[in-house]
Short mmCIF file of N, CA and C in Angstrom, two decimals:
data_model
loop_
_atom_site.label_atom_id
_atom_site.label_comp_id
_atom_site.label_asym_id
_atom_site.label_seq_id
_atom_site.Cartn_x
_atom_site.Cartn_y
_atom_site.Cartn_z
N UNK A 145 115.41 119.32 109.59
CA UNK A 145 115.16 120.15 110.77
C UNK A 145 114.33 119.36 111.76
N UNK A 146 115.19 119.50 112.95
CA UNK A 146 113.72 118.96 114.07
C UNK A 146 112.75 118.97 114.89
N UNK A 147 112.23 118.80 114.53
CA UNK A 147 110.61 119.40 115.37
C UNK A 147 110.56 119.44 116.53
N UNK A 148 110.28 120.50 117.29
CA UNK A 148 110.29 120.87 118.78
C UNK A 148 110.94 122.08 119.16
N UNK A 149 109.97 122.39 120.20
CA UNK A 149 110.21 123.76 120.90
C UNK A 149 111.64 123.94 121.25
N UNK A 150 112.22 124.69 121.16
CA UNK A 150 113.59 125.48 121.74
C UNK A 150 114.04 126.30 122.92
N UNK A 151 114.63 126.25 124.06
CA UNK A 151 114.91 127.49 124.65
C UNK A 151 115.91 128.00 124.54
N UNK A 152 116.51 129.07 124.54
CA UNK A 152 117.75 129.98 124.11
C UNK A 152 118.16 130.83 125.62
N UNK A 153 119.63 130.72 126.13
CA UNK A 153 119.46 131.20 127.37
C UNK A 153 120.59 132.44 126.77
N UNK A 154 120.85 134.25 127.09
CA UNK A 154 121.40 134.40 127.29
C UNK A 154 121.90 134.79 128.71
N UNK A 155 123.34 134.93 129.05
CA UNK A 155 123.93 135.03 130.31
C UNK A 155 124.61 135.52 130.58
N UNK A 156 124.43 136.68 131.49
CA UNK A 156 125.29 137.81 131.87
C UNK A 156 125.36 137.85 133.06
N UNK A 157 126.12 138.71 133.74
CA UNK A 157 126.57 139.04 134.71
C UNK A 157 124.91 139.18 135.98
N UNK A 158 124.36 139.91 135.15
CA UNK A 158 123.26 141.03 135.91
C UNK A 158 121.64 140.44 135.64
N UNK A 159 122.07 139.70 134.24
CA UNK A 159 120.19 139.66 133.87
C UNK A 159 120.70 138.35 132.63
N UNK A 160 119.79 137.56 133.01
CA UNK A 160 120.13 136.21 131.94
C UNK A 160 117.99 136.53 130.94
N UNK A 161 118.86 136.53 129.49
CA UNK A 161 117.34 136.76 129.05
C UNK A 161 117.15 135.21 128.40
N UNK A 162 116.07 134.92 128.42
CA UNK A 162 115.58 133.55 127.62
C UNK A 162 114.52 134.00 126.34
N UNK A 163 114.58 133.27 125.98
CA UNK A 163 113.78 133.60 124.24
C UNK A 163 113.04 131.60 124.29
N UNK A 164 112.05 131.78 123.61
CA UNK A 164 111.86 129.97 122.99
C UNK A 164 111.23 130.14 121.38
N UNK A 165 111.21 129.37 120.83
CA UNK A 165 110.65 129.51 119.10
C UNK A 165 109.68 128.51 119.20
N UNK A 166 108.70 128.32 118.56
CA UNK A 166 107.51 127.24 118.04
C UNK A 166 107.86 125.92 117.79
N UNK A 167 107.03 125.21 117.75
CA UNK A 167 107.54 123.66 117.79
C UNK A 167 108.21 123.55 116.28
N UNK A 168 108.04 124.42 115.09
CA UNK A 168 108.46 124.20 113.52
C UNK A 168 109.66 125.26 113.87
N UNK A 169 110.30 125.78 114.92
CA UNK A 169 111.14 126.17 114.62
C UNK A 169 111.42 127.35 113.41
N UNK A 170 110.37 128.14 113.40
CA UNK A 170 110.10 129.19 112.45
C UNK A 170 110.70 130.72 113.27
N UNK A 171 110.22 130.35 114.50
CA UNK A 171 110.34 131.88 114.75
C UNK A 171 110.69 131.70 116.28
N UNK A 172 111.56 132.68 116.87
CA UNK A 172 112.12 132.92 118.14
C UNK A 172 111.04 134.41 118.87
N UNK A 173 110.76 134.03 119.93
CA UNK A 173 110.47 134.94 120.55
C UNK A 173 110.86 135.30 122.24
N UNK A 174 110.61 136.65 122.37
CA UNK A 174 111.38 136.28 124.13
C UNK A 174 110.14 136.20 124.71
N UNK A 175 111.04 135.50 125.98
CA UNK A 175 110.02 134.79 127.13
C UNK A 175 110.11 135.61 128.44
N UNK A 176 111.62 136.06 129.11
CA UNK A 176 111.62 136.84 129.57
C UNK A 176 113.26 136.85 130.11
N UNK A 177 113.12 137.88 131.21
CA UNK A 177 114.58 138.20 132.04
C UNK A 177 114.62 137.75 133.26
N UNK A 178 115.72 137.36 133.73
CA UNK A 178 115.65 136.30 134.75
C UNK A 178 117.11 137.28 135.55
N UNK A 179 116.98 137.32 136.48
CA UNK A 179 117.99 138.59 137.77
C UNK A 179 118.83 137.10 137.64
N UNK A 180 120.53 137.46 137.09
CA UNK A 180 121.56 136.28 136.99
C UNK A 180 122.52 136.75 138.06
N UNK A 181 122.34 137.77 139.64
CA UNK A 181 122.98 137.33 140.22
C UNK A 181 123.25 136.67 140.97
N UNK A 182 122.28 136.48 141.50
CA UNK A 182 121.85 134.45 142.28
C UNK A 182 121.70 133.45 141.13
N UNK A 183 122.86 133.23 140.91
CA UNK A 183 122.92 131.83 140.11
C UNK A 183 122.22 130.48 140.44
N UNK A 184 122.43 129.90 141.50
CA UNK A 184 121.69 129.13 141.76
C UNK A 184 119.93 129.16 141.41
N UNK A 185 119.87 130.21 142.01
CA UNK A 185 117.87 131.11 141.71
C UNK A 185 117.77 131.00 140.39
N UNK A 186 118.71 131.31 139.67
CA UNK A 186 118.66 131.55 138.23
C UNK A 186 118.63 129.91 137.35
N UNK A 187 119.21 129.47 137.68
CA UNK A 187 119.06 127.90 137.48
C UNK A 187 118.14 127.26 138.02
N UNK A 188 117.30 127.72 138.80
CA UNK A 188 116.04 127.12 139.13
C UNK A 188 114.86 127.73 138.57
N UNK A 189 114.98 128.75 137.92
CA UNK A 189 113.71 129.60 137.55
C UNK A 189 113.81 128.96 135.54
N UNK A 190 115.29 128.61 135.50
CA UNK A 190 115.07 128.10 133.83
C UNK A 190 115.61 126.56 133.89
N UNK A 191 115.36 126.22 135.00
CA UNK A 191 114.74 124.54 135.15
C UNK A 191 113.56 124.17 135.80
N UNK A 192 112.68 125.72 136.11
CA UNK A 192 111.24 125.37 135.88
C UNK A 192 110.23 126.09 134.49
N UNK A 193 110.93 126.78 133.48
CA UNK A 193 110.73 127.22 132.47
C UNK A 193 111.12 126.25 131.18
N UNK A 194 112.08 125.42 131.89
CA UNK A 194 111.89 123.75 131.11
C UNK A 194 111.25 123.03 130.90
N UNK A 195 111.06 123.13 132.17
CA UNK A 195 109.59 121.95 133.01
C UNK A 195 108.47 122.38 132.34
N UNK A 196 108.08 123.93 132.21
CA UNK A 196 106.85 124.46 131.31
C UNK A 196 106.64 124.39 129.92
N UNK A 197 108.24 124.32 129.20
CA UNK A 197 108.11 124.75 127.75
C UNK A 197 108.04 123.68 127.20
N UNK A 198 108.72 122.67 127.97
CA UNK A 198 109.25 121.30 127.62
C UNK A 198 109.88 121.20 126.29
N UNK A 199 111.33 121.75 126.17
CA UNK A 199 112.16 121.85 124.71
C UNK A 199 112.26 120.82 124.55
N UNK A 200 113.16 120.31 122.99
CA UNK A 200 113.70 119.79 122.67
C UNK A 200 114.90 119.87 122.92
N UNK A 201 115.43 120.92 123.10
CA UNK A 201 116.78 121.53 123.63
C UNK A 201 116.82 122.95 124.39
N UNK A 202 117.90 123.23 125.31
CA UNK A 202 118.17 124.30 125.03
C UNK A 202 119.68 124.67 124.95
N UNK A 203 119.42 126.17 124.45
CA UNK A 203 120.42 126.52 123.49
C UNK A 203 121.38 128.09 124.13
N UNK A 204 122.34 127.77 124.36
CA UNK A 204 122.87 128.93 125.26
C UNK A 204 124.16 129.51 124.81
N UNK A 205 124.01 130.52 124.48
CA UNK A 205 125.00 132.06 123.96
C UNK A 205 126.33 131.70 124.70
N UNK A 206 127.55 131.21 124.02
CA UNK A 206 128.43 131.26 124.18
C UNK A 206 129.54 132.52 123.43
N UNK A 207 129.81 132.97 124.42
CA UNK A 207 130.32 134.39 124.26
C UNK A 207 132.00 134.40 123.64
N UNK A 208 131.81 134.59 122.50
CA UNK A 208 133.40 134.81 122.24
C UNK A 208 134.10 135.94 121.63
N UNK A 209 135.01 136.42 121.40
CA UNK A 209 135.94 137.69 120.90
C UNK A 209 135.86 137.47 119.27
N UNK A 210 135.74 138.43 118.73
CA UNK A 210 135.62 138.52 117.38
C UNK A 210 136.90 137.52 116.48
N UNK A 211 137.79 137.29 116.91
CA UNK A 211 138.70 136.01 116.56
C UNK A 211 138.22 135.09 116.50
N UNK A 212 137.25 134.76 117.75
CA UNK A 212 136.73 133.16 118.06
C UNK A 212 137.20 132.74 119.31
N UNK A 213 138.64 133.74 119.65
CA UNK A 213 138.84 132.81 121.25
C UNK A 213 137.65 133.26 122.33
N UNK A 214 138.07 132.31 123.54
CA UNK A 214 137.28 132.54 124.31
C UNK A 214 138.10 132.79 125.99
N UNK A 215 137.62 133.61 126.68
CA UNK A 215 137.78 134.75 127.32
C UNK A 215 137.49 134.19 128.94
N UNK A 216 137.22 134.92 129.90
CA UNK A 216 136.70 134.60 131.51
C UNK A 216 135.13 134.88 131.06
N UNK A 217 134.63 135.02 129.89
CA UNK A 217 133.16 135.35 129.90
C UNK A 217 132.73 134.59 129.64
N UNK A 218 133.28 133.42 128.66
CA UNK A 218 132.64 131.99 128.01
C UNK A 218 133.23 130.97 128.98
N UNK A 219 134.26 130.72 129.95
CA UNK A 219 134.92 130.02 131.21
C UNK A 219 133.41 129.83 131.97
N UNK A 220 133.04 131.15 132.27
CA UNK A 220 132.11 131.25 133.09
C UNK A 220 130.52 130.93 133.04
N UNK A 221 130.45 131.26 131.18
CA UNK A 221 128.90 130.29 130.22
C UNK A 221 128.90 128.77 130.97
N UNK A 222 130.16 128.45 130.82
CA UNK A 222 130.65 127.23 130.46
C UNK A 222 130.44 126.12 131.58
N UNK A 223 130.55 126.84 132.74
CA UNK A 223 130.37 126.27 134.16
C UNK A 223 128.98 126.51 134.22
N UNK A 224 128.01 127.60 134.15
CA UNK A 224 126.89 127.64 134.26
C UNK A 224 126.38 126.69 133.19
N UNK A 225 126.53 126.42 132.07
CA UNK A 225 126.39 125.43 131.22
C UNK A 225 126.28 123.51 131.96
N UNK A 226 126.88 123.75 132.22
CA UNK A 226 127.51 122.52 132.74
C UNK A 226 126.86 122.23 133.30
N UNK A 227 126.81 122.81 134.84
CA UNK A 227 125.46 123.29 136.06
C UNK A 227 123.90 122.93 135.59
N UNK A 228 123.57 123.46 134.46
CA UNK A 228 122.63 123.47 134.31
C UNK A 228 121.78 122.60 133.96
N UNK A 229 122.77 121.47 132.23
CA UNK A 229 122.93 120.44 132.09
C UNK A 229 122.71 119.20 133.37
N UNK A 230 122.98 119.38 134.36
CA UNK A 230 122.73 118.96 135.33
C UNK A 230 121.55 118.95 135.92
N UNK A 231 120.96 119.75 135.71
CA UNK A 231 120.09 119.96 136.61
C UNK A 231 118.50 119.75 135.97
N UNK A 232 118.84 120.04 134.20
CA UNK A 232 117.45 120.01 133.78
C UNK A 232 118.29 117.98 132.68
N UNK A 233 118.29 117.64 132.94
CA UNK A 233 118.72 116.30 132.17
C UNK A 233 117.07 115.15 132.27
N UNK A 234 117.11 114.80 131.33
CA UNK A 234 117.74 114.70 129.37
C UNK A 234 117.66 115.45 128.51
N UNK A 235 117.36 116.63 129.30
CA UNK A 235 117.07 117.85 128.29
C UNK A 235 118.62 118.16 128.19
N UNK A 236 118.68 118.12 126.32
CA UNK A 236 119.97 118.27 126.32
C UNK A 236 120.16 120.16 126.35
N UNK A 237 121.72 120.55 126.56
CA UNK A 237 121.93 121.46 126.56
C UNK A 237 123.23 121.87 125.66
N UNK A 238 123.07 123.18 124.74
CA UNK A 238 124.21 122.96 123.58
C UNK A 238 124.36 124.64 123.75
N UNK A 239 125.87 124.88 123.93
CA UNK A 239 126.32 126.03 123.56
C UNK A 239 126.28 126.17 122.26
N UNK A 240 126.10 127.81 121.67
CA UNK A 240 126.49 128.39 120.19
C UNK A 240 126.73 129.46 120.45
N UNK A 241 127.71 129.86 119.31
CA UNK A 241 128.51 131.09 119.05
C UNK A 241 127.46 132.46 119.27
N UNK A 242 127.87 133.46 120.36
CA UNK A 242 126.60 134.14 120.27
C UNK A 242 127.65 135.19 120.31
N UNK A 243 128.43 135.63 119.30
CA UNK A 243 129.05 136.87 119.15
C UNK A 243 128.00 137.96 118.40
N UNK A 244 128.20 138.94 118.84
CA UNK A 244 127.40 140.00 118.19
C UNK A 244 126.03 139.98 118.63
N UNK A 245 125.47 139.26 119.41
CA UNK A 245 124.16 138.80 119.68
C UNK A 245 123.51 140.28 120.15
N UNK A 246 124.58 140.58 121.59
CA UNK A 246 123.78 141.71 122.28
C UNK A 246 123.71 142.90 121.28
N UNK A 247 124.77 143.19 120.51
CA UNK A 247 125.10 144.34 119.69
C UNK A 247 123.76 144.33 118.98
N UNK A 248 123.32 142.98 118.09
CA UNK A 248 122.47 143.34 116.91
C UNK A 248 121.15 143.93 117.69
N UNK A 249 120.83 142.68 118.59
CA UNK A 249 119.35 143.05 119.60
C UNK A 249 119.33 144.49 119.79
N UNK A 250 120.25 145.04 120.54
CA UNK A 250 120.35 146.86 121.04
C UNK A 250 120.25 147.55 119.56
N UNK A 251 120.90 147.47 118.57
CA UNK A 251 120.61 148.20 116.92
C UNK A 251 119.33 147.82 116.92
N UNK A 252 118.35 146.80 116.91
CA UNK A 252 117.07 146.57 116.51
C UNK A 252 116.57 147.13 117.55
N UNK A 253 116.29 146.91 118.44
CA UNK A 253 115.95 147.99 119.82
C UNK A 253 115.99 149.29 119.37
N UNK A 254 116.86 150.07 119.18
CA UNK A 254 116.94 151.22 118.98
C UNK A 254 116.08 151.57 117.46
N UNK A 255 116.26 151.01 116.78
CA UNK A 255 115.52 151.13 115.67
C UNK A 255 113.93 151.11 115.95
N UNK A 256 113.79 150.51 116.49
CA UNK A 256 111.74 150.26 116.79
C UNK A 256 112.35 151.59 118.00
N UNK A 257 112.84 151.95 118.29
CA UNK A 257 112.17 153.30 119.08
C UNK A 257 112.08 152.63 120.55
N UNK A 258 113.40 151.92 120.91
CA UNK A 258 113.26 151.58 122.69
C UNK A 258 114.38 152.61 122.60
N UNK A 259 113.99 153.29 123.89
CA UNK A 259 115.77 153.82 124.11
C UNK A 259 116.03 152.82 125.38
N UNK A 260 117.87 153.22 125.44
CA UNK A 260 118.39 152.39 126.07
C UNK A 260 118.23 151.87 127.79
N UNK A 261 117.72 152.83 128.19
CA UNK A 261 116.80 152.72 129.65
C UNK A 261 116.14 151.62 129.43
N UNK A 262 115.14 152.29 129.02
CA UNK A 262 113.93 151.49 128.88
C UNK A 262 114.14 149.93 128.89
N UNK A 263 114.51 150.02 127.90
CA UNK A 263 115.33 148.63 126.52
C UNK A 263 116.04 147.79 127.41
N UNK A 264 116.81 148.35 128.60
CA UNK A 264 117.50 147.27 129.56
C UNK A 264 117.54 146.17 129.63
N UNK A 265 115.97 145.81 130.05
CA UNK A 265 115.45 144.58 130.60
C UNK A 265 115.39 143.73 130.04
N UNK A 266 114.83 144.69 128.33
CA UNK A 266 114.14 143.89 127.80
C UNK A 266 115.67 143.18 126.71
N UNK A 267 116.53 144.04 126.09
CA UNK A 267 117.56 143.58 125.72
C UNK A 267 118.49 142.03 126.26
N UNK A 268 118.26 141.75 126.87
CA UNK A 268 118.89 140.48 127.06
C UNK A 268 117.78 138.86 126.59
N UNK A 269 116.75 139.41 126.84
CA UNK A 269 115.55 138.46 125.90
C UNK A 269 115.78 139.28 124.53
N UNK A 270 115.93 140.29 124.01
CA UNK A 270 115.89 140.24 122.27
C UNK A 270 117.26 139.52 122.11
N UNK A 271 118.53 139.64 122.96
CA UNK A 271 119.54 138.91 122.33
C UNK A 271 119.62 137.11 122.26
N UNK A 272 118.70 136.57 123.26
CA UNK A 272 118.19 135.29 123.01
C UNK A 272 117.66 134.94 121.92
N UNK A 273 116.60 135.86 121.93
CA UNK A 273 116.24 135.91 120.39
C UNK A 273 117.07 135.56 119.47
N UNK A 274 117.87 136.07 119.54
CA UNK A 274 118.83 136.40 118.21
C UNK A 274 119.60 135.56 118.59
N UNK A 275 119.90 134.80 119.47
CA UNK A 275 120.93 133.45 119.92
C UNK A 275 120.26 132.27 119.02
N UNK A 276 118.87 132.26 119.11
CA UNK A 276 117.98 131.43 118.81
C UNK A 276 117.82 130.97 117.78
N UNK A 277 117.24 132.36 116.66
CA UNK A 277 117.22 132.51 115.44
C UNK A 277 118.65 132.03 114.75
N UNK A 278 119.64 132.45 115.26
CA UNK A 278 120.80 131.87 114.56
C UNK A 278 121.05 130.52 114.64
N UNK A 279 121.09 129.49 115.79
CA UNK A 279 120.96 128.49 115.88
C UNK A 279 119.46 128.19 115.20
N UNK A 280 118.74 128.07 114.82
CA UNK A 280 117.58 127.54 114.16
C UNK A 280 118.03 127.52 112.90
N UNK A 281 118.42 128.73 112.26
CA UNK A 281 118.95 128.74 110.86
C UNK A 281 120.31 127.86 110.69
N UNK A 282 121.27 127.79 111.53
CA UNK A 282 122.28 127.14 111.30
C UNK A 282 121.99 125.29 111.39
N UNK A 283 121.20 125.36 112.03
CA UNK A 283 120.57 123.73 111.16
C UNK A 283 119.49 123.52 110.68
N UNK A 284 118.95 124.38 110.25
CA UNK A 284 118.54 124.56 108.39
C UNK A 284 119.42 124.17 107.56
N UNK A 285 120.45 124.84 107.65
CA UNK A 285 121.42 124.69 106.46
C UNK A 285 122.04 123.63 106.97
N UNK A 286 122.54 122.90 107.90
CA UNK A 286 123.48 122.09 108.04
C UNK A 286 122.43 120.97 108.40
N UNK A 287 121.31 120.82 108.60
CA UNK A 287 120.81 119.47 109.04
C UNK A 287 121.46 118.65 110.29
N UNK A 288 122.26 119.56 111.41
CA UNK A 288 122.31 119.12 112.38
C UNK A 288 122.27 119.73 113.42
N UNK A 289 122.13 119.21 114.53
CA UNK A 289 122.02 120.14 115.74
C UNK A 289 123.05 121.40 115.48
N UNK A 290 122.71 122.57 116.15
CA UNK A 290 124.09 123.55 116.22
C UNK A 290 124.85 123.82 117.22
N UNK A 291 125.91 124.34 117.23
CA UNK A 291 127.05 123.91 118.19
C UNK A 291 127.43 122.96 119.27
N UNK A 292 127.67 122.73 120.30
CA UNK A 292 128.34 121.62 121.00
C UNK A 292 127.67 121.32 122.46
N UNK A 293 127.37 120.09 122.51
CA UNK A 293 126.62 119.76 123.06
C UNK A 293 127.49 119.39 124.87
N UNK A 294 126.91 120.21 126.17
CA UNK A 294 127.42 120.25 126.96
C UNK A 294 127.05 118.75 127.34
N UNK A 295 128.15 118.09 128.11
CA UNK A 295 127.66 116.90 128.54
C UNK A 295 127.89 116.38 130.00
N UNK A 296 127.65 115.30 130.75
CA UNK A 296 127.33 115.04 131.74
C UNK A 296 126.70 115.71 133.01
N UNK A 297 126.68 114.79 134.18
CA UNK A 297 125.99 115.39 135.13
C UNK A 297 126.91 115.83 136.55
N UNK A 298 126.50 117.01 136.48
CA UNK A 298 127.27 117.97 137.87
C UNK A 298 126.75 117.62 139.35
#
């Protein structure tokens, strides 16, 4: 496993949440919600949340259909991916499978007693979370980075 801080982006339409974990990679927590319909704004507010956290990586929710294909929702990760990679470099940037992400966050949400109002905001940082945590554990077990590493500069 490798030592260093993490950021986890998820990305939606309306509200991109970020999460980061500890330099041992033990634990994910959210950082906050970032307004994703000024993209550009939005890529500048988590390429100065780079600049602050200073990862080792970050790590961004690639959205796919319970099959595995991928859709106009991961097309669109994918370009913001790309973009972004660009913009915060050598900080590398790696998509992972973030199916089920929002689902589990909103069940745990609801369970601690957010209702779904409320929970809005905050739901897109618990699903980072949970973008996070899964990539942390998935190289635990595999001893390598997790999923695919976006590359060059835009």
């Amino acid at each position: 496993m490798r030592r260093g801080r993490r950021l986890a982006v998820d990305v939606g339409d309306a509200r991109i949440g970020v999460a980061s974990c500890d330099p041992d990679g033990l634990l994910a927590t959210p950082v906050e919600t970032i307004p994703g319909r000024d993209v550009p704004a939005a890529r500048r507010r988590l390429a100065a949340l780079v600049e602050e956290y200073e990862p080792l990586e970050v790590v961004v929710g690639l959205p796919r259909s319970l099959s595995g294909g991928e859709g106009p929702a991961a097309a669109k990760v994918r370009d913001f991916a790309q973009h972004l990679a660009g913009e915060i470099g050598p900080v590398p940037v790696r998509l992972v499978d973030e199916r089920m992400s929002t689902v589990t966050a909103a069940q745990s949400m609801r369970s601690a007693g957010v209702s779904a109002k409320k929970g809005r905001a905050r739901i897109d940082q618990a699903a980072a979370v949970v973008i996070l945590q899964s990539a942390l554990e998935a190289e635990r077990v595999s001893g390598s980075p997790p999923g695919e590493c976006v590359g060059g500069v835009v």
